């Protein structure tokens, strides 16, 4: 009879999952071995948080849950960041950790944490794998991750339970409390007529595309906004759904660079259409203050829905819209905002030994093909890339924005490259974030996932330093000593380079991409330059 671990592994393999990411402890060795037997690779990483981030991106790019596997106690505790990230960034992630066996004496508290209680509020589903329920519970957890809004599930499996013979029965899994699942839906045809009538009366409509859209609808969305020549803005998590080099693209909303300008554009619109817009991405309160015509096909993070809003199927709605002619002509009502946005990047300053951020964007975007997947970490550089990286294709831009957690960019790049081995991957990270997980460069080399990392070096947590200045506080403790980026890269077996010359940056990146090699480039930047862009 197969063991509980074997049934668990089989359920994962049967779901088409070929890799799980993690960091071991003795308590999960049997499950790792069963996964190996079932043909599921274990991607050994150097921190559980990094493994969880990589898994979530890997899963979302493959249209299935990512799976992260950790030991009990400290390993499980390190799951807080990726589970939070999966929750707030709508990413399907199944975390499995060990736990102290239920049959241990009550006095046994070594490495015992209230894991289920801790992670329940974040997860769509939490349960304990037992010999009676293994297959069923794993299938249920994977399904729950893919229920929209996508999010995490968490299971525990004790080392003792793992080696028991599975009872083989399909014990019915208790209905999980479904958090705020919206049930009311609208007829897409009627919704299309209502929206068309609103647009007919609008002179400055602006379509806001957010995290709640499915990338499978990208072509429909593109056709709609292109055929009707509708002004469109996106949130960072929806970058690439429309071609950001097209004439009707107004910009990236939700707290990136030039956010003052974007907020002015929002206020200047007389009809904001929120297509899959989730306020989880918005660091200000305009989503509650400006009237928005919401078009959501699933509840937002946390099961939240704006008052009175019913769900509508996006594909059918968009099909109904593109079947009609545009009800009006909107001759570039946001042109002034678009021009100002574009000019910001070119309004450069010269400072010796550093690269103007606009030059970096131009150099990198000229060096890599449009299908390149870009990941960013969190900090000033995220605001820069979030607003100005010219995304052209869906699913090519990844950042932590709902959670906005540092140490995302490099781990996300590992997951992205494993999911899309034929596509170049570029991680843009700050020197602060880089020092949190640079060691995963070795992982990337070991598992055959080469990508380019650009480290924006300013010797500080610059976003926070700027905030300190903005609040007129004394300059205090925001700078750190320099860690040599090139040596860090080389220590992980990756070629490193340091340059402030945009041409040198572009040609080095181009060569690395062509040769499918990893490269780390340290680029000195002047944090004061960001002031002009934010
Ligand atoms: C895990 C985590 N810790 C702290 C923060 C707060 N925080 C946001 S941006 C930032 C600075 C990041 O510095 P760096 O990686 O060097 O990027 P830069 O701002 O310099 O571009 C900090 C500390 C965070 N978002 N996530």
XYZ file of C-alpha atoms and ligand atoms in Angstrom:
560
model
C 0.000 0.000 0.000
C 1.428 3.435 -0.819
C 2.381 5.714 2.036
C 0.785 9.061 2.798
C 3.867 10.755 1.307
C 3.540 8.676 -1.869
C -0.131 9.578 -2.260
C 0.699 13.249 -1.664
C 3.449 13.161 -4.281
C 1.214 11.379 -6.774
C -1.523 13.985 -6.361
C 1.015 16.715 -7.119
C 2.404 14.864 -10.131
C -1.087 14.022 -11.397
C -1.904 17.741 -11.380
C 0.835 18.212 -14.010
C 3.249 19.846 -11.576
C 6.810 18.910 -12.489
C 8.764 20.975 -9.968
C 8.428 21.973 -6.349
C 10.704 24.539 -4.764
C 12.019 24.389 -1.251
C 14.605 23.938 1.431
C 14.716 20.649 3.310
C 14.645 19.453 6.870
C 14.781 15.819 7.957
C 11.008 15.821 8.389
C 10.327 16.206 4.665
C 12.964 13.889 3.259
C 10.481 11.092 2.633
C 8.137 13.400 0.741
C 11.027 14.767 -1.341
C 11.963 11.187 -2.183
C 8.393 10.304 -3.141
C 8.222 13.394 -5.324
C 11.421 12.289 -7.034
C 9.911 8.847 -7.680
C 6.791 10.495 -9.068
C 8.892 12.547 -11.501
C 8.581 15.856 -9.653
C 11.885 17.700 -9.372
C 12.872 19.392 -6.107
C 14.432 22.807 -6.788
C 16.782 23.246 -3.858
C 16.981 26.884 -2.827
C 18.776 28.854 -0.130
C 15.860 30.399 1.744
C 12.240 29.289 2.039
C 10.957 32.769 1.245
C 12.896 32.774 -2.027
C 11.636 29.282 -2.822
C 8.039 30.387 -2.282
C 8.400 33.446 -4.493
C 10.073 31.418 -7.258
C 7.361 28.742 -6.985
C 4.507 31.246 -7.221
C 5.893 32.866 -10.370
C 6.715 29.470 -11.869
C 3.178 28.289 -11.215
C 1.400 31.380 -12.476
C 3.380 31.366 -15.713
C 2.421 27.727 -16.242
C -1.233 28.301 -15.362
C -1.110 26.065 -12.283
C -0.265 26.471 -8.595
C 3.385 26.753 -7.642
C 4.397 24.428 -4.840
C 6.869 25.210 -2.057
C 8.003 22.600 0.432
C 9.646 23.298 3.777
C 10.423 21.664 7.054
C 8.528 22.378 10.254
C 9.234 25.183 12.769
C 11.777 27.616 11.305
C 11.291 26.472 7.714
C 7.544 26.845 8.014
C 7.942 30.222 9.743
C 9.931 31.455 6.740
C 6.807 30.929 4.616
C 5.144 34.070 5.943
C 6.562 36.275 3.190
C 5.679 34.124 0.160
C 2.239 33.251 1.518
C 1.581 36.947 2.157
C 2.853 37.766 -1.294
C 0.674 35.104 -2.934
C -2.327 36.408 -0.999
C -1.903 40.091 -1.812
C -0.594 39.619 -5.340
C -3.158 37.009 -6.382
C -0.664 34.249 -7.070
C -1.578 30.553 -6.796
C 0.812 28.962 -4.319
C 0.530 25.733 -2.377
C 2.870 25.607 0.622
C 3.463 22.281 2.321
C 5.484 22.066 5.507
C 6.135 19.445 8.104
C 4.609 19.743 11.565
C 5.088 18.023 14.913
C 3.151 14.719 14.728
C -0.303 14.852 16.306
C 0.529 11.798 18.410
C 3.485 13.486 20.176
C 2.934 14.212 23.866
C 1.342 17.495 24.768
C 4.516 18.509 26.591
C 6.532 18.370 23.346
C 6.913 21.987 22.332
C 10.290 21.863 20.536
C 9.791 23.544 17.114
C 6.037 23.565 17.676
C 4.321 26.613 16.182
C 0.624 27.330 15.621
C 1.120 27.161 11.864
C -2.445 26.502 10.751
C -3.731 29.309 12.941
C -0.995 31.645 11.684
C -1.550 31.060 7.995
C -5.326 30.578 7.943
C -6.148 34.278 7.502
C -3.969 34.476 4.382
C -4.909 31.220 2.732
C -7.834 30.095 0.622
C -7.512 26.708 2.256
C -5.567 25.204 5.163
C -5.529 21.562 6.205
C -3.489 18.706 7.631
C -2.515 15.809 5.387
C -3.285 12.456 7.022
C -3.155 8.855 5.879
C -6.908 8.965 5.366
C -7.201 12.157 3.330
C -3.880 12.679 1.505
C -4.888 12.590 -2.146
C -8.146 14.393 -1.633
C -6.700 17.175 0.500
C -3.871 17.886 -1.943
C -6.270 18.023 -4.900
C -8.577 20.303 -2.978
C -5.725 22.613 -1.961
C -4.506 22.873 -5.567
C -8.044 23.683 -6.730
C -8.426 26.350 -4.072
C -5.232 28.099 -5.185
C -6.684 28.395 -8.693
C -10.021 29.756 -7.499
C -10.126 33.449 -8.229
C -8.836 35.628 -6.876
C -5.855 33.283 -7.043
C -4.083 32.829 -3.732
C -2.275 30.500 -1.382
C -3.172 27.265 0.348
C -1.228 25.661 3.161
C -0.928 22.021 4.202
C 1.069 20.283 6.882
C 2.329 16.719 6.840
C 4.153 15.273 9.806
C 7.133 12.984 9.269
C 5.333 10.179 11.101
C 2.177 10.507 9.038
C 4.246 10.619 5.844
C 5.485 7.029 6.266
C 2.186 5.448 7.287
C 0.246 3.369 4.816
C -2.386 5.563 3.268
C -5.837 4.285 4.072
C -6.761 4.677 0.428
C -10.164 6.005 1.184
C -11.233 9.261 -0.325
C -12.370 10.896 2.843
C -14.603 13.796 1.917
C -12.815 17.034 2.627
C -14.789 19.447 4.747
C -16.061 22.470 2.841
C -13.655 25.252 3.563
C -15.142 28.508 4.675
C -15.136 30.361 1.385
C -14.052 33.850 2.117
C -16.336 36.485 0.653
C -16.898 34.618 -2.588
C -19.145 36.801 -4.702
C -21.993 35.034 -6.383
C -24.039 37.637 -8.239
C -23.175 38.015 -11.908
C -24.283 40.327 -14.682
C -25.277 39.561 -18.228
C -22.230 40.517 -20.355
C -24.392 41.703 -23.277
C -26.374 44.043 -21.071
C -23.222 45.260 -19.369
C -21.688 46.011 -22.787
C -24.712 48.114 -23.752
C -24.577 49.987 -20.442
C -20.858 50.673 -20.802
C -21.192 51.742 -24.443
C -23.869 54.259 -23.448
C -21.629 55.668 -20.725
C -18.708 55.926 -23.129
C -20.884 57.680 -25.715
C -21.337 60.535 -23.260
C -17.739 60.661 -22.031
C -15.159 63.043 -23.435
C -12.137 61.824 -21.435
C -12.682 58.134 -20.684
C -9.816 56.150 -19.241
C -9.729 52.353 -19.021
C -7.808 51.152 -15.968
C -6.600 47.562 -16.270
C -5.597 45.765 -13.090
C -4.512 42.555 -11.480
C -7.939 40.909 -11.800
C -7.787 40.372 -15.566
C -6.707 37.073 -17.085
C -3.842 37.272 -19.529
C -5.814 34.951 -21.818
C -8.016 38.021 -22.443
C -5.099 40.198 -23.530
C -5.918 39.965 -27.242
C -9.562 40.874 -26.616
C -8.566 43.834 -24.475
C -6.065 45.002 -27.087
C -8.651 44.768 -29.829
C -11.216 46.689 -27.822
C -8.977 49.605 -26.791
C -7.278 49.720 -30.206
C -10.415 49.477 -32.359
C -12.150 52.091 -30.253
C -8.976 54.145 -29.715
C -9.675 54.256 -26.004
C -7.140 55.806 -23.630
C -5.799 53.085 -21.362
C -3.693 52.856 -18.215
C -2.528 49.748 -16.366
C -1.408 48.838 -12.883
C 2.077 47.335 -12.562
C 0.736 43.809 -12.249
C -1.129 44.233 -15.537
C 1.865 45.533 -17.470
C 2.110 44.033 -20.928
C -1.596 43.355 -21.315
C -1.586 46.284 -23.718
C 1.381 47.413 -25.777
C 2.846 50.283 -23.791
C 4.419 51.815 -26.863
C 1.036 52.344 -28.495
C -0.492 55.797 -28.927
C -3.441 55.317 -26.571
C -1.304 54.175 -23.640
C -1.482 56.819 -20.913
C 0.742 55.279 -18.243
C 1.070 53.052 -15.200
C -1.124 53.926 -12.242
C -0.776 52.795 -8.615
C 2.186 54.376 -6.952
C 4.994 54.092 -9.504
C 7.203 56.963 -10.738
C 5.294 60.012 -12.007
C 2.417 59.054 -9.748
C 1.413 62.680 -9.171
C 0.986 63.034 -12.925
C -0.979 59.793 -13.124
C -3.259 60.866 -10.272
C -3.905 64.141 -12.134
C -4.819 62.132 -15.228
C -7.229 60.033 -13.177
C -8.856 63.157 -11.764
C -9.118 64.697 -15.242
C -11.075 61.742 -16.613
C -14.856 61.920 -16.758
C -15.242 58.111 -16.934
C -12.884 55.698 -15.212
C -13.503 52.098 -16.234
C -11.904 49.639 -13.800
C -11.340 46.444 -15.780
C -10.079 43.918 -13.221
C -8.823 46.791 -11.108
C -7.896 45.634 -7.596
C -7.193 48.369 -5.033
C -4.663 46.045 -3.411
C -2.168 47.579 -5.820
C -3.018 51.173 -4.990
C -1.063 52.917 -2.231
C -3.406 55.922 -2.189
C -7.154 56.222 -1.708
C -8.349 57.481 -5.116
C -9.923 54.083 -5.775
C -12.494 54.944 -3.097
C -12.812 58.655 -3.843
C -13.174 58.824 -7.625
C -16.233 57.302 -9.279
C -15.133 54.118 -11.049
C -17.225 51.964 -13.328
C -16.080 48.546 -12.133
C -15.829 45.551 -14.458
C -14.696 42.660 -12.286
C -14.966 38.994 -13.050
C -13.837 37.862 -9.622
C -13.763 39.421 -6.191
C -10.650 41.360 -5.346
C -8.069 40.289 -2.776
C -9.661 39.278 0.503
C -12.971 38.594 -1.265
C -13.666 42.331 -1.384
C -16.020 43.903 -3.892
C -16.966 47.566 -4.243
C -20.499 48.133 -2.951
C -23.233 47.128 -5.372
C -20.868 45.666 -7.968
C -21.798 42.351 -9.604
C -19.299 40.197 -11.447
C -19.164 39.948 -15.210
C -17.375 37.523 -17.513
C -14.608 39.532 -19.174
C -14.238 37.429 -22.316
C -17.926 37.616 -23.153
C -18.124 41.282 -22.241
C -15.142 42.135 -24.446
C -16.494 40.041 -27.305
C -19.741 41.987 -27.089
C -17.877 45.297 -27.050
C -15.632 44.613 -30.039
C -18.641 43.485 -32.040
C -19.841 47.114 -31.869
C -18.469 50.342 -33.281
C -16.958 52.891 -30.910
C -19.837 55.097 -29.741
C -17.713 58.261 -29.911
C -14.340 59.611 -30.963
C -11.862 60.618 -28.289
C -9.043 62.551 -29.928
C -6.199 61.885 -27.479
C -7.697 63.597 -24.418
C -4.638 62.711 -22.308
C -1.979 63.831 -24.785
C -0.501 66.424 -22.421
C -0.069 63.774 -19.712
C 1.472 61.336 -22.167
C 3.943 63.938 -23.414
C 4.907 64.945 -19.894
C 5.381 61.324 -18.884
C 7.652 60.646 -21.833
C 9.696 63.793 -21.316
C 10.445 62.917 -17.693
C 12.795 60.126 -18.705
C 14.671 62.317 -21.137
C 14.998 65.297 -18.815
C 18.339 63.996 -17.668
C 20.900 65.230 -15.176
C 24.601 64.559 -15.418
C 26.396 63.313 -12.374
C 29.860 61.889 -12.573
C 30.180 58.135 -12.348
C 26.464 57.337 -12.246
C 23.881 56.455 -14.868
C 20.753 58.540 -15.403
C 17.817 56.145 -14.798
C 16.266 57.067 -18.143
C 19.455 56.055 -19.940
C 19.312 52.695 -18.180
C 15.749 52.062 -19.335
C 16.623 53.006 -22.911
C 19.824 50.941 -22.920
C 18.192 47.813 -21.517
C 15.045 47.990 -23.621
C 17.156 48.348 -26.757
C 19.275 45.331 -25.742
C 16.628 42.690 -25.093
C 13.815 41.306 -27.267
C 10.223 42.322 -26.524
C 9.315 38.900 -25.134
C 11.883 39.300 -22.345
C 10.465 38.760 -18.876
C 11.431 41.556 -16.507
C 11.273 41.198 -12.745
C 11.902 43.973 -10.255
C 12.550 44.095 -6.573
C 11.018 46.728 -4.287
C 12.416 50.224 -3.909
C 13.014 53.300 -6.037
C 14.065 51.110 -8.964
C 10.651 49.391 -8.865
C 8.944 52.747 -9.314
C 11.281 53.480 -12.209
C 10.807 50.189 -14.039
C 7.125 49.962 -13.123
C 6.355 53.229 -14.845
C 8.885 53.374 -17.636
C 9.770 49.838 -18.727
C 7.990 49.592 -22.101
C 6.154 46.284 -21.689
C 4.908 44.910 -24.990
C 3.581 41.435 -24.240
C 1.443 39.827 -21.516
C 3.110 38.076 -18.582
C 6.442 39.758 -19.217
C 6.584 41.936 -16.111
C 6.691 40.698 -12.521
C 6.857 42.666 -9.317
C 5.523 42.430 -5.795
C 2.975 45.210 -5.607
C 0.124 44.053 -3.395
C 2.595 43.109 -0.679
C 5.552 45.105 -2.021
C 8.053 42.857 -0.306
C 11.781 43.192 -0.906
C 13.754 40.133 -2.082
C 11.164 39.361 -4.738
C 12.983 40.234 -7.967
C 15.794 37.735 -8.056
C 13.704 34.833 -6.759
C 10.954 35.675 -9.239
C 13.550 35.565 -12.017
C 14.531 32.009 -11.029
C 10.891 30.896 -11.235
C 10.267 32.770 -14.484
C 13.318 31.350 -16.232
C 12.467 27.783 -15.228
C 8.912 28.284 -16.469
C 9.954 29.910 -19.754
C 13.432 28.593 -20.552
C 13.363 29.948 -24.097
C 12.662 33.534 -23.110
C 15.322 35.932 -21.775
C 14.799 37.057 -18.194
C 16.061 40.324 -16.740
C 15.944 41.098 -13.014
C 16.291 44.744 -11.971
C 17.033 45.006 -8.257
C 18.326 47.541 -5.750
C 21.585 46.943 -3.907
C 19.569 46.570 -0.688
C 17.295 43.884 -2.069
C 20.174 42.186 -3.879
C 21.972 41.662 -0.586
C 18.896 39.865 0.765
C 18.975 37.012 -1.745
C 21.968 37.282 -4.091
C 22.889 33.744 -3.099
C 20.090 32.465 -5.329
C 22.370 33.320 -8.272
C 24.110 30.059 -7.429
C 20.740 28.302 -7.442
C 19.994 29.712 -10.875
C 23.307 28.469 -12.238
C 22.897 25.052 -10.638
C 19.381 24.455 -11.927
C 20.119 25.791 -15.419
C 18.170 29.034 -15.239
C 20.490 31.743 -16.537
C 19.276 35.342 -16.482
C 20.618 38.878 -16.385
C 20.571 40.821 -13.133
C 21.011 44.576 -13.064
C 21.807 45.904 -9.606
C 21.099 49.610 -9.170
C 23.801 50.656 -6.725
C 23.204 53.705 -4.598
C 24.529 52.481 -1.261
C 21.211 53.042 0.481
C 17.623 52.046 0.940
C 16.991 54.944 -1.369
C 13.205 54.864 -1.458
C 13.123 55.133 2.321
C 15.886 57.721 2.306
C 13.784 59.843 -0.032
C 10.777 59.363 2.260
C 12.883 60.478 5.222
C 13.865 63.607 3.344
C 10.293 64.160 2.189
C 9.147 64.134 5.809
C 11.869 66.637 6.683
C 13.415 64.206 9.137
C 17.085 64.250 9.955
C 19.201 62.112 7.627
C 19.701 58.999 9.686
C 20.835 55.440 9.052
C 19.585 54.892 5.519
C 23.016 54.329 3.948
C 24.916 51.087 4.052
C 28.472 50.125 3.153
C 29.242 48.943 -0.319
C 29.260 45.220 -1.063
C 31.063 44.533 -4.296
C 28.367 43.386 -6.741
C 30.901 41.897 -9.134
C 32.547 39.833 -6.421
C 29.150 38.716 -5.133
C 28.277 37.503 -8.606
C 31.604 35.798 -9.101
C 31.322 34.127 -5.702
C 28.122 32.535 -6.989
C 29.778 31.426 -10.221
C 28.268 34.178 -12.359
C 30.092 36.707 -14.506
C 29.958 40.231 -13.087
C 30.526 43.695 -14.512
C 30.241 47.228 -13.212
C 29.513 50.129 -15.499
C 27.902 53.538 -15.610
C 28.093 53.645 -19.408
C 24.722 52.912 -21.091
C 26.350 51.587 -24.278
C 28.551 49.193 -22.338
C 25.517 48.069 -20.348
C 23.474 47.460 -23.505
C 26.177 45.516 -25.318
C 27.062 43.335 -22.311
C 23.382 42.476 -21.742
C 22.864 41.758 -25.420
C 25.790 39.325 -25.510
C 24.612 37.551 -22.342
C 21.106 37.169 -23.768
C 22.400 35.895 -27.108
C 24.698 33.394 -25.428
C 22.027 32.422 -22.883
C 24.427 33.169 -20.051
C 23.941 34.633 -16.620
C 25.341 38.096 -16.040
C 25.226 40.514 -13.148
C 25.782 44.184 -13.882
C 26.260 46.674 -11.077
C 25.151 50.106 -12.236
C 25.937 53.066 -9.993
C 22.972 55.425 -9.754
C 22.448 58.708 -7.950
C 19.452 58.372 -5.642
C 18.729 62.104 -6.065
C 17.830 61.449 -9.709
C 14.736 59.614 -8.540
C 13.395 62.839 -7.037
C 12.932 64.222 -10.533
C 10.972 61.170 -11.629
C 8.702 60.523 -8.641
C 10.844 42.885 3.202
C 10.755 44.366 3.169
N 11.416 45.095 4.101
C 11.361 46.448 4.073
C 10.625 47.089 3.127
C 10.555 48.608 3.107
N 11.289 49.110 1.952
C 10.676 49.419 0.801
S 11.703 49.946 -0.355
C 13.037 49.787 0.635
C 14.410 50.155 0.142
C 14.931 49.202 -0.861
O 16.286 49.485 -1.092
P 17.038 48.911 -2.342
O 16.772 47.475 -2.510
O 18.450 49.291 -2.287
O 16.309 49.649 -3.539
P 16.290 51.213 -3.864
O 15.167 51.837 -3.092
O 17.611 51.781 -3.426
O 16.058 51.264 -5.334
C 12.660 49.326 1.897
C 13.600 49.091 3.009
C 9.930 46.286 2.186
N 9.161 46.807 1.247
N 10.040 44.946 2.213
